[in-house]
Each structure stands twice: as structure tokens, then as C-alpha cells.
């Protein structure tokens, strides 16, 4: 990430949530509770997203840039992002509405690791509930259960955009893609 889109962003606007880093240039925020056995198993790992979102929103709201940050993006470590294309895409939407923009190809939330973008109005509502989001039966992936949890608790619009390309290339030549 630091060799692609990461170079276009100020370091104070990059947050990496995980356990350890093999690259000392990456400031990793370990948000897994101390009582979780290490290495973290799948169950503990799934909590990273909800805990990470809570931590990131707190850091944004305590920063001098808090009024400038209109969107946050959740993504995997192997997701490729074109910042110019992403800026163009989000410019079509108003961050003062509760929005999540991504590609919903799995019926609930988002899937495939392509990431999604969360509007300012929505992420400012997270502190009251986001840490309570937990995996449920049939939704073990964090990119499914966290958006689903958000949608259950507050009014939010999911916007499905194919630009997020969450599926293998052959998917996009089908009727669904």
C-alpha cells in the first residue's frame, strides 16, 4: 500500500489495523483485546474491523483535520486503489448522508475484499454501537457482518458500485456482473 496509493495520502490519514507488521514503515494499530489468545484465531480476527473502526473514528474526531475528512475506506491489505478514481466516484455523493459505497455481490454487506467507503455522517454515528458488532451465523466475514450490523442499528443506504470489482474477472461477463 505504501508503494501505491499510500504515497498520495498524508501519513496522519492512513490507519492500518492488525497485529504485527513486517514493514516498520507501517504504523499497525493492534485493536484486539489483550485477553485474546495470540496468534489471533479467526474469531478474534473478525473483531479487528469493528474495533478498528471505533479507534479510527475516535482518532479522526480528535484530529485537527476532523472537518476535512468526509469519507473513510475499509479495505484489505491486497486491495488496489486508484485515488483519483475513488475521489471522482465519491464526489457524486454527499457525505452528509448515511452512505456505504461498495459492491454488494454476496447478498449481505460486501464481500470479496474490494473494500467500501463510509460517509462522514455514518462514521460519526459509530461510537455508540460499532464495538458491539459481532459475527453471526452465516456471516463470518467482517466485510459482511459489520455493514449488516450497521444497517440493523441505524438507517443507512448501501450503494452498489461495480467499480469496486470484488469478484474474479469472469464474474463480470455474467448476467449478475
mmCIF file of N, CA and C in Angstrom, residues 19 36-45:
data_model
loop_
_atom_site.group_PDB
_atom_site.id
_atom_site.type_symbol
_atom_site.label_atom_id
_atom_site.label_comp_id
_atom_site.label_asym_id
_atom_site.label_seq_id
_atom_site.Cartn_x
_atom_site.Cartn_y
_atom_site.Cartn_z
ATOM 1 N N UNK A 19 -2.163 -7.011 13.728
ATOM 2 C CA UNK A 19 -1.459 -7.478 14.923
ATOM 3 C C UNK A 19 0.016 -7.121 14.863
ATOM 4 N N UNK A 36 -7.283 -11.762 24.340
ATOM 5 C CA UNK A 36 -7.416 -12.664 23.197
ATOM 6 C C UNK A 36 -6.116 -13.441 23.011
ATOM 7 N N UNK A 37 -6.252 -14.757 22.869
ATOM 8 C CA UNK A 37 -5.079 -15.616 22.700
ATOM 9 C C UNK A 37 -4.354 -15.277 21.396
ATOM 10 N N UNK A 38 -3.039 -15.288 21.435
ATOM 11 C CA UNK A 38 -2.202 -14.999 20.265
ATOM 12 C C UNK A 38 -1.525 -16.265 19.790
ATOM 13 N N UNK A 39 -1.280 -16.488 18.516
ATOM 14 C CA UNK A 39 -1.785 -15.640 17.435
ATOM 15 C C UNK A 39 -3.308 -15.685 17.405
ATOM 16 N N UNK A 40 -3.882 -14.601 16.915
ATOM 17 C CA UNK A 40 -5.329 -14.450 16.916
ATOM 18 C C UNK A 40 -5.955 -15.433 15.938
ATOM 19 N N UNK A 41 -6.962 -16.170 16.416
ATOM 20 C CA UNK A 41 -7.675 -17.092 15.538
ATOM 21 C C UNK A 41 -8.722 -16.320 14.735
ATOM 22 N N UNK A 42 -9.470 -17.026 13.906
ATOM 23 C CA UNK A 42 -10.451 -16.388 13.026
ATOM 24 C C UNK A 42 -11.483 -15.570 13.815
ATOM 25 N N UNK A 43 -11.958 -16.101 14.918
ATOM 26 C CA UNK A 43 -12.968 -15.407 15.719
ATOM 27 C C UNK A 43 -12.431 -14.065 16.225
ATOM 28 N N UNK A 44 -11.238 -14.062 16.776
ATOM 29 C CA UNK A 44 -10.633 -12.820 17.256
ATOM 30 C C UNK A 44 -10.311 -11.879 16.126
ATOM 31 N N UNK A 45 -9.897 -12.438 15.013
ATOM 32 C CA UNK A 45 -9.532 -11.633 13.858
ATOM 33 C C UNK A 45 -10.727 -10.868 13.301
#
